[in-house]
């Protein structure tokens, strides 16, 4: 099998913990070049990627003919510019989330992608998490009956350094954490967001906490809380008339489906205690995974497979645009304290 020749753009925090391991561990992939302006980070990354050409900027990396695909991990404010430069050279693109800083930039990325006709994936890696895949399956099978309400929380405990502390440089909890959950809402429930009402607060850094109320296009209500100033938590609860589904990405090894009555809940607890033994292999996989999160590797593996096969792969850059549209609507809602509708061609990415 001919390996996919990848260039890694940006060698900061997440790359140190995740992407370098992913790209040097994954079979069928060869990390042929990396770009990082900070000399110390560049040297440290190069030591872990023997054989890769190390350069200072994305422009230099994109000029290396051997590079056929890029994984882009630069600060959010540079996403659109670097992605467009890569697409103009017809490189396949795996772009870390969010797609861009705003919808204007996002539309420019989509236009460049459509012109290039290459694989364009967005880094919503949690779609490849086993728990979210199982949850989607349960929801598709109608296990919960008619859905009543959805709640989600994604929060972290430590204030991130540098550019993530200011919205102007691409920081804030909406672009950082909420972008993932907004995508998961679409992925799990297979419905689009119709309306947004939001409040955004600055606790330890700018716009680091937010509460969103989303109404999906079929009327289903989703309430989400996001913070970079609270505890480590990543959780979804979907309430249906027949059962409730819970995914706790950090704490559980399986999707939990709770029946509606107390009697069945007690029986289920005993049964769960026994079943937990079955999940040993997933626990081991989690402990061994880059960043303790197997979905990072699975997402990049999907990208490489799509490049090799010359096929489309999701989540794609359109999915990135739809998530960004909801976040931009949330910012507008918070600013003017009103409900913002998303059912327009602009939000669907269809406007010129
Ligand atoms: N999918 C996830 O769960 C996840 C998690 C964390 C971060 N991310 C995303 O990864 C990206 C990077 O985040 P981070 O925390 O590592 O940030 P970071 O600031 O630590 O790293 C970014 C790196 O890019 C480098 N850089 C800047 N301009 C460059 C250029 N022109 N060419 C090459 N490199 C350049 C910077 O010097 C820096 O080392 C962000 O987009 C972030 O949203 C995704």
Coordinates of C-alpha atoms and ligand atoms in Angstrom, one line a residue:
X1 CA 0.0 0.0 0.0
X2 CA 1.4 3.4 -1.1
X3 CA 1.6 5.7 2.0
X4 CA -0.2 9.0 2.0
X5 CA 2.5 11.7 2.2
X6 CA 1.5 14.2 4.8
X7 CA 2.7 17.6 5.8
X8 CA 1.9 18.9 9.3
X9 CA 1.4 22.6 9.6
X10 CA 1.8 24.0 13.2
X11 CA 3.6 22.1 16.0
X12 CA 2.1 23.5 19.1
X13 CA 0.3 22.1 22.1
X14 CA -2.2 19.7 20.5
X15 CA 0.4 18.4 18.0
X16 CA 2.8 17.7 20.8
X17 CA 0.3 15.6 22.7
X18 CA -1.8 14.1 19.8
X19 CA -1.0 14.7 16.1
X20 CA 2.7 13.8 16.2
X21 CA 1.9 10.4 17.8
X22 CA -1.1 9.9 15.4
X23 CA 1.0 10.7 12.3
X24 CA 4.0 8.6 13.2
X25 CA 1.9 5.7 14.5
X26 CA -0.7 5.3 11.7
X27 CA 0.0 2.7 9.1
X28 CA -0.4 3.9 5.5
X29 CA 0.7 7.4 6.3
X30 CA 4.2 9.0 6.0
X31 CA 4.9 12.3 7.7
X32 CA 7.2 13.9 5.1
X33 CA 7.3 17.5 6.3
X34 CA 6.4 19.7 9.2
X35 CA 6.2 23.5 9.5
X36 CA 6.6 25.5 12.7
X37 CA 7.9 29.1 13.0
X38 CA 9.0 28.7 16.7
X39 CA 12.6 27.2 16.4
X40 CA 12.4 25.3 19.7
X41 CA 9.1 23.7 18.9
X42 CA 10.2 22.9 15.4
X43 CA 13.3 21.1 16.6
X44 CA 11.4 19.2 19.2
X45 CA 8.8 18.1 16.6
X46 CA 11.5 17.2 14.1
X47 CA 13.2 14.9 16.7
X48 CA 10.0 12.9 16.9
X49 CA 9.5 12.7 13.1
X50 CA 12.7 11.3 11.7
X51 CA 12.9 11.8 7.9
X52 CA 10.5 14.7 7.8
X53 CA 11.7 18.0 6.3
X54 CA 11.3 20.7 8.9
X55 CA 10.5 24.2 7.7
X56 CA 9.4 27.5 9.4
X57 CA 6.2 28.4 7.5
X58 CA 3.3 26.8 5.8
X59 CA 4.3 28.5 2.5
X60 CA 7.6 26.6 2.5
X61 CA 5.8 23.4 3.3
X62 CA 3.3 23.8 0.5
X63 CA 6.1 24.2 -1.9
X64 CA 7.5 20.7 -1.2
X65 CA 6.2 18.6 -4.1
X66 CA 6.2 15.4 -2.1
X67 CA 3.5 16.7 0.2
X68 CA 0.1 15.5 -1.1
X69 CA -2.0 16.2 2.0
X70 CA -1.8 18.5 5.0
X71 CA -3.0 18.4 8.6
X72 CA -3.4 22.0 9.7
X73 CA -3.0 22.8 13.4
X74 CA -2.3 26.5 13.5
X75 CA -4.1 29.1 15.7
X76 CA -7.7 29.6 14.7
X77 CA -7.1 33.1 13.2
X78 CA -4.8 31.5 10.6
X79 CA -7.1 28.6 9.6
X80 CA -8.8 30.1 6.6
X81 CA -5.6 31.6 5.1
X82 CA -3.5 28.4 5.5
X83 CA -6.4 26.2 4.3
X84 CA -7.0 28.3 1.2
X85 CA -3.2 28.4 0.4
X86 CA -3.2 24.5 0.6
X87 CA -6.3 24.1 -1.4
X88 CA -5.0 26.4 -4.1
X89 CA -2.1 24.0 -4.5
X90 CA -4.6 21.1 -4.7
X91 CA -3.4 19.5 -1.4
X92 CA -5.9 17.4 0.5
X93 CA -6.8 19.2 3.7
X94 CA -7.5 18.0 7.2
X95 CA -8.2 21.3 9.0
X96 CA -8.5 21.4 12.8
X97 CA -11.7 23.0 14.0
X98 CA -13.1 25.6 13.7
X99 CA -13.3 26.1 10.0
X100 CA -12.5 29.8 10.3
X101 CA -13.0 32.9 12.4
X102 CA -16.3 33.9 10.8
X103 CA -18.7 33.0 8.0
X104 CA -17.1 35.4 5.5
X105 CA -13.8 33.6 5.8
X106 CA -15.6 30.2 5.9
X107 CA -17.3 30.9 2.6
X108 CA -13.9 31.7 1.0
X109 CA -12.5 28.3 2.3
X110 CA -15.6 26.4 0.9
X111 CA -15.1 28.2 -2.5
X112 CA -11.4 27.2 -2.6
X113 CA -12.3 23.6 -1.6
X114 CA -14.9 23.3 -4.4
X115 CA -12.5 24.6 -7.0
X116 CA -9.7 22.2 -5.8
X117 CA -11.9 19.1 -5.8
X118 CA -9.8 17.4 -3.1
X119 CA -10.6 15.7 0.2
X120 CA -11.5 18.4 2.8
X121 CA -12.1 17.2 6.3
X122 CA -12.7 19.2 9.5
X123 CA -11.2 18.1 12.8
X124 CA -14.5 17.1 14.5
X125 CA -12.7 13.9 15.7
X126 CA -15.4 13.1 18.3
X127 CA -17.6 11.8 15.6
X128 CA -15.2 8.8 15.6
X129 CA -15.4 8.3 19.3
X130 CA -16.9 4.8 20.0
X131 CA -19.5 6.2 22.5
X132 CA -20.9 8.8 20.2
X133 CA -21.0 6.3 17.3
X134 CA -23.0 3.9 19.6
X135 CA -25.3 6.7 20.7
X136 CA -26.1 7.7 17.1
X137 CA -26.9 4.0 16.4
X138 CA -29.3 3.8 19.4
X139 CA -31.0 7.1 18.4
X140 CA -31.3 5.9 14.8
X141 CA -32.9 2.6 16.0
X142 CA -35.5 4.7 17.8
X143 CA -34.5 3.2 21.2
X144 CA -35.7 6.4 23.1
X145 CA -39.1 6.7 21.5
X146 CA -40.2 10.3 20.8
X147 CA -37.4 12.7 21.8
X148 CA -38.3 15.3 24.4
X149 CA -35.2 17.3 25.2
X150 CA -31.4 17.2 24.9
X151 CA -28.8 18.5 27.4
X152 CA -25.0 18.8 26.9
X153 CA -22.0 20.0 28.8
X154 CA -18.4 20.5 27.5
X155 CA -16.1 22.2 30.0
X156 CA -12.5 22.2 31.0
X157 CA -10.7 23.3 34.2
X158 CA -7.6 25.1 33.0
X159 CA -7.5 28.5 31.3
X160 CA -5.8 28.0 28.0
X161 CA -2.7 30.1 27.3
X162 CA -2.1 32.8 24.7
X163 CA -4.4 33.4 21.7
X164 CA -7.2 31.2 23.1
X165 CA -7.9 33.9 25.7
X166 CA -9.2 36.5 23.3
X167 CA -12.0 36.2 20.7
X168 CA -10.1 38.6 18.3
X169 CA -7.3 36.0 18.0
X170 CA -9.7 33.1 17.6
X171 CA -10.2 32.2 21.3
X172 CA -13.2 31.8 23.5
X173 CA -15.3 28.8 24.4
X174 CA -17.6 28.9 21.4
X175 CA -14.9 28.3 18.8
X176 CA -12.9 26.0 21.1
X177 CA -15.4 23.6 22.7
X178 CA -18.9 24.5 21.5
X179 CA -17.8 23.9 17.9
X180 CA -17.5 20.2 18.7
X181 CA -20.8 19.8 20.4
X182 CA -22.8 21.8 17.8
X183 CA -21.4 19.3 15.3
X184 CA -22.2 16.3 17.5
X185 CA -25.8 17.6 17.9
X186 CA -26.1 17.5 14.1
X187 CA -24.3 14.1 13.9
X188 CA -26.2 12.4 16.7
X189 CA -29.7 13.7 16.1
X190 CA -29.4 14.1 12.3
X191 CA -31.3 17.4 12.3
X192 CA -30.1 20.9 11.6
X193 CA -30.1 23.8 14.1
X194 CA -33.0 26.2 13.3
X195 CA -32.7 28.8 16.1
X196 CA -30.2 29.9 18.7
X197 CA -30.5 31.8 22.0
X198 CA -27.2 32.3 23.8
X199 CA -25.5 34.0 26.7
X200 CA -21.7 34.4 26.7
X201 CA -19.7 35.3 29.8
X202 CA -16.1 36.1 30.5
X203 CA -14.9 34.5 33.8
X204 CA -11.2 33.9 33.7
X205 CA -10.6 34.9 30.1
X206 CA -12.7 36.5 27.3
X207 CA -15.9 34.7 26.3
X208 CA -14.8 31.6 28.2
X209 CA -18.3 30.4 29.3
X210 CA -21.5 30.1 27.3
X211 CA -25.0 28.8 27.7
X212 CA -26.8 27.9 24.4
X213 CA -30.4 27.0 23.8
X214 CA -30.8 25.6 20.3
X215 CA -34.1 24.7 18.6
X216 CA -33.6 22.1 15.9
X217 CA -35.5 22.3 12.7
X218 CA -38.1 19.8 13.9
X219 CA -38.7 21.7 17.1
X220 CA -36.5 19.6 19.4
X221 CA -34.9 21.7 22.2
X222 CA -31.1 21.4 23.1
X223 CA -29.6 23.2 26.1
X224 CA -25.8 23.3 26.3
X225 CA -23.3 24.7 28.7
X226 CA -19.7 25.3 27.7
X227 CA -16.8 26.6 29.8
X228 CA -13.0 26.8 29.9
X229 CA -13.3 27.9 33.5
X230 CA -15.1 25.1 35.3
X231 CA -14.4 21.3 35.7
X232 CA -13.4 18.7 33.1
X233 CA -16.7 17.3 31.7
X234 CA -17.9 16.2 28.3
X235 CA -21.5 14.8 28.5
X236 CA -24.7 14.4 26.5
X237 CA -28.1 13.5 27.8
X238 CA -30.9 12.8 25.4
X239 CA -34.4 12.4 27.0
X240 CA -37.0 10.4 25.1
X241 CA -40.5 9.3 26.1
X242 CA -39.3 5.6 26.3
X243 CA -35.8 6.0 27.8
X244 CA -32.9 8.4 28.4
X245 CA -29.5 8.1 26.8
X246 CA -26.3 9.4 28.5
X247 CA -22.8 9.6 27.0
X248 CA -20.1 10.7 29.4
X249 CA -16.9 10.7 27.3
X250 CA -14.5 11.0 30.2
X251 CA -16.2 8.7 32.7
X252 CA -18.1 6.0 30.9
X253 CA -17.0 3.0 28.8
X254 CA -20.4 2.6 27.2
X255 CA -23.5 4.5 26.3
X256 CA -26.0 4.3 29.1
X257 CA -29.7 3.9 28.3
X258 CA -32.0 4.4 31.3
X259 CA -35.6 3.1 31.3
X260 CA -38.2 5.6 32.5
X261 CA -39.2 3.9 35.8
X262 CA -37.3 3.5 39.1
X263 CA -37.8 -0.3 39.2
X264 CA -36.2 -0.8 35.9
X265 CA -33.4 1.6 36.8
X266 CA -32.4 -0.6 39.8
X267 CA -32.3 -3.8 37.8
X268 CA -30.3 -2.0 35.1
X269 CA -27.7 -0.9 37.7
X270 CA -27.0 -4.5 38.6
X271 CA -26.8 -5.6 35.0
X272 CA -24.4 -2.7 34.2
X273 CA -22.1 -3.7 37.1
X274 CA -21.7 -7.1 35.4
X275 CA -21.4 -5.7 31.9
X276 CA -18.6 -3.3 32.8
X277 CA -16.2 -6.2 32.6
X278 CA -16.9 -6.5 28.9
X279 CA -15.4 -3.0 28.3
X280 CA -11.8 -3.8 29.4
X281 CA -10.5 -3.7 25.8
X282 CA -11.9 -0.2 25.2
X283 CA -10.4 1.0 28.5
X284 CA -7.0 -0.3 27.4
X285 CA -7.4 1.3 23.9
X286 CA -8.3 4.6 25.6
X287 CA -5.3 4.5 27.9
X288 CA -2.9 3.8 25.0
X289 CA -4.5 6.4 22.6
X290 CA -2.8 9.7 21.8
X291 CA -4.3 12.2 24.2
X292 CA -6.2 9.3 25.8
X293 CA -8.8 9.8 23.1
X294 CA -8.9 7.1 20.3
X295 CA -11.0 9.3 18.0
X296 CA -8.0 11.5 17.0
X297 CA -6.3 8.6 15.4
X298 CA -9.5 7.2 13.8
X299 CA -10.4 10.6 12.3
X300 CA -7.0 11.1 10.6
X301 CA -7.1 7.4 9.5
X302 CA -10.4 8.2 7.8
X303 CA -8.7 11.2 6.1
X304 CA -5.8 9.1 4.8
X305 CA -8.1 6.4 3.6
X306 CA -10.2 8.9 1.7
X307 CA -7.1 10.5 0.1
X308 CA -5.9 7.0 -0.9
X309 CA -9.2 6.0 -2.4
X310 CA -9.9 9.5 -3.9
X311 CA -13.3 9.6 -2.2
X312 CA -15.4 12.0 -0.1
X313 CA -15.1 11.8 3.7
X314 CA -17.1 13.4 6.5
X315 CA -17.1 15.4 8.6
X316 CA -16.2 17.7 5.7
X317 CA -15.6 21.4 5.4
X318 CA -19.4 22.0 4.9
X319 CA -19.9 20.4 8.3
X320 CA -17.3 22.9 9.6
X321 CA -19.3 25.8 8.1
X322 CA -22.6 24.6 9.6
X323 CA -21.1 24.5 13.1
X324 CA -19.6 27.9 12.6
X325 CA -22.9 29.3 11.4
X326 CA -24.5 28.2 14.7
X327 CA -21.6 29.8 16.7
X328 CA -21.8 33.1 14.8
X329 CA -25.6 33.1 15.4
X330 CA -24.9 32.4 19.1
X331 CA -22.6 35.4 19.3
X332 CA -25.2 37.6 17.6
X333 CA -27.9 36.3 20.0
X334 CA -25.7 37.0 23.1
X335 CA -24.9 40.5 21.8
X336 CA -28.5 41.6 21.0
X337 CA -30.2 39.3 23.6
X338 CA -32.6 37.8 21.0
X339 CA -33.3 34.5 19.3
X340 CA -31.4 34.2 16.0
X341 CA -32.8 32.1 13.1
X342 CA -30.4 29.9 11.1
X343 CA -32.8 28.8 8.4
X344 CA -31.3 30.9 5.6
X345 CA -29.2 30.0 2.5
X346 CA -26.3 32.0 4.1
X347 CA -26.2 29.7 7.1
X348 CA -26.3 26.6 4.9
X349 CA -23.3 27.8 3.0
X350 CA -25.2 28.2 -0.2
X351 CA -24.8 31.9 -0.7
X352 CA -22.2 33.1 -3.2
Ligands
LIG1 N1 -9.8 18.5 17.8 C1 -9.5 18.9 19.1 O1 -10.1 18.3 20.0 C2 -8.5 20.0 19.3 C3 -7.9 20.1 20.6 C4 -7.0 21.2 20.8 C5 -6.7 22.1 19.7 N2 -7.3 21.9 18.5 C6 -7.1 22.9 17.4 O2 -5.7 22.7 17.0 C7 -5.2 24.0 16.6 C8 -3.9 24.3 17.4 O3 -4.2 24.4 18.7 P1 -3.0 24.4 19.8 O4 -3.7 24.4 21.1 O5 -2.0 23.4 19.5 O6 -2.4 25.9 19.6 P2 -0.9 26.3 19.7 O7 -0.9 27.8 19.7 O8 -0.3 25.7 20.9 O9 -0.2 25.8 18.4 C9 -0.3 26.4 17.1 C10 1.1 26.4 16.5 O10 1.0 26.9 15.1 C11 2.3 27.6 14.9 N3 2.1 28.4 13.7 C12 1.7 29.7 13.7 N4 1.7 30.2 12.4 C13 2.2 29.2 11.6 C14 2.4 29.0 10.2 N5 2.2 30.0 9.4 N6 2.9 27.8 9.8 C15 3.1 26.8 10.6 N7 2.9 26.9 12.0 C16 2.4 28.0 12.4 C17 2.5 28.3 16.2 O11 3.8 28.8 16.3 C18 2.1 27.3 17.2 O12 3.3 26.5 17.6 C19 -6.3 25.0 16.8 O13 -7.0 25.2 15.7 C20 -7.2 24.3 17.8 O14 -8.6 24.8 17.7 C21 -8.2 20.9 18.3

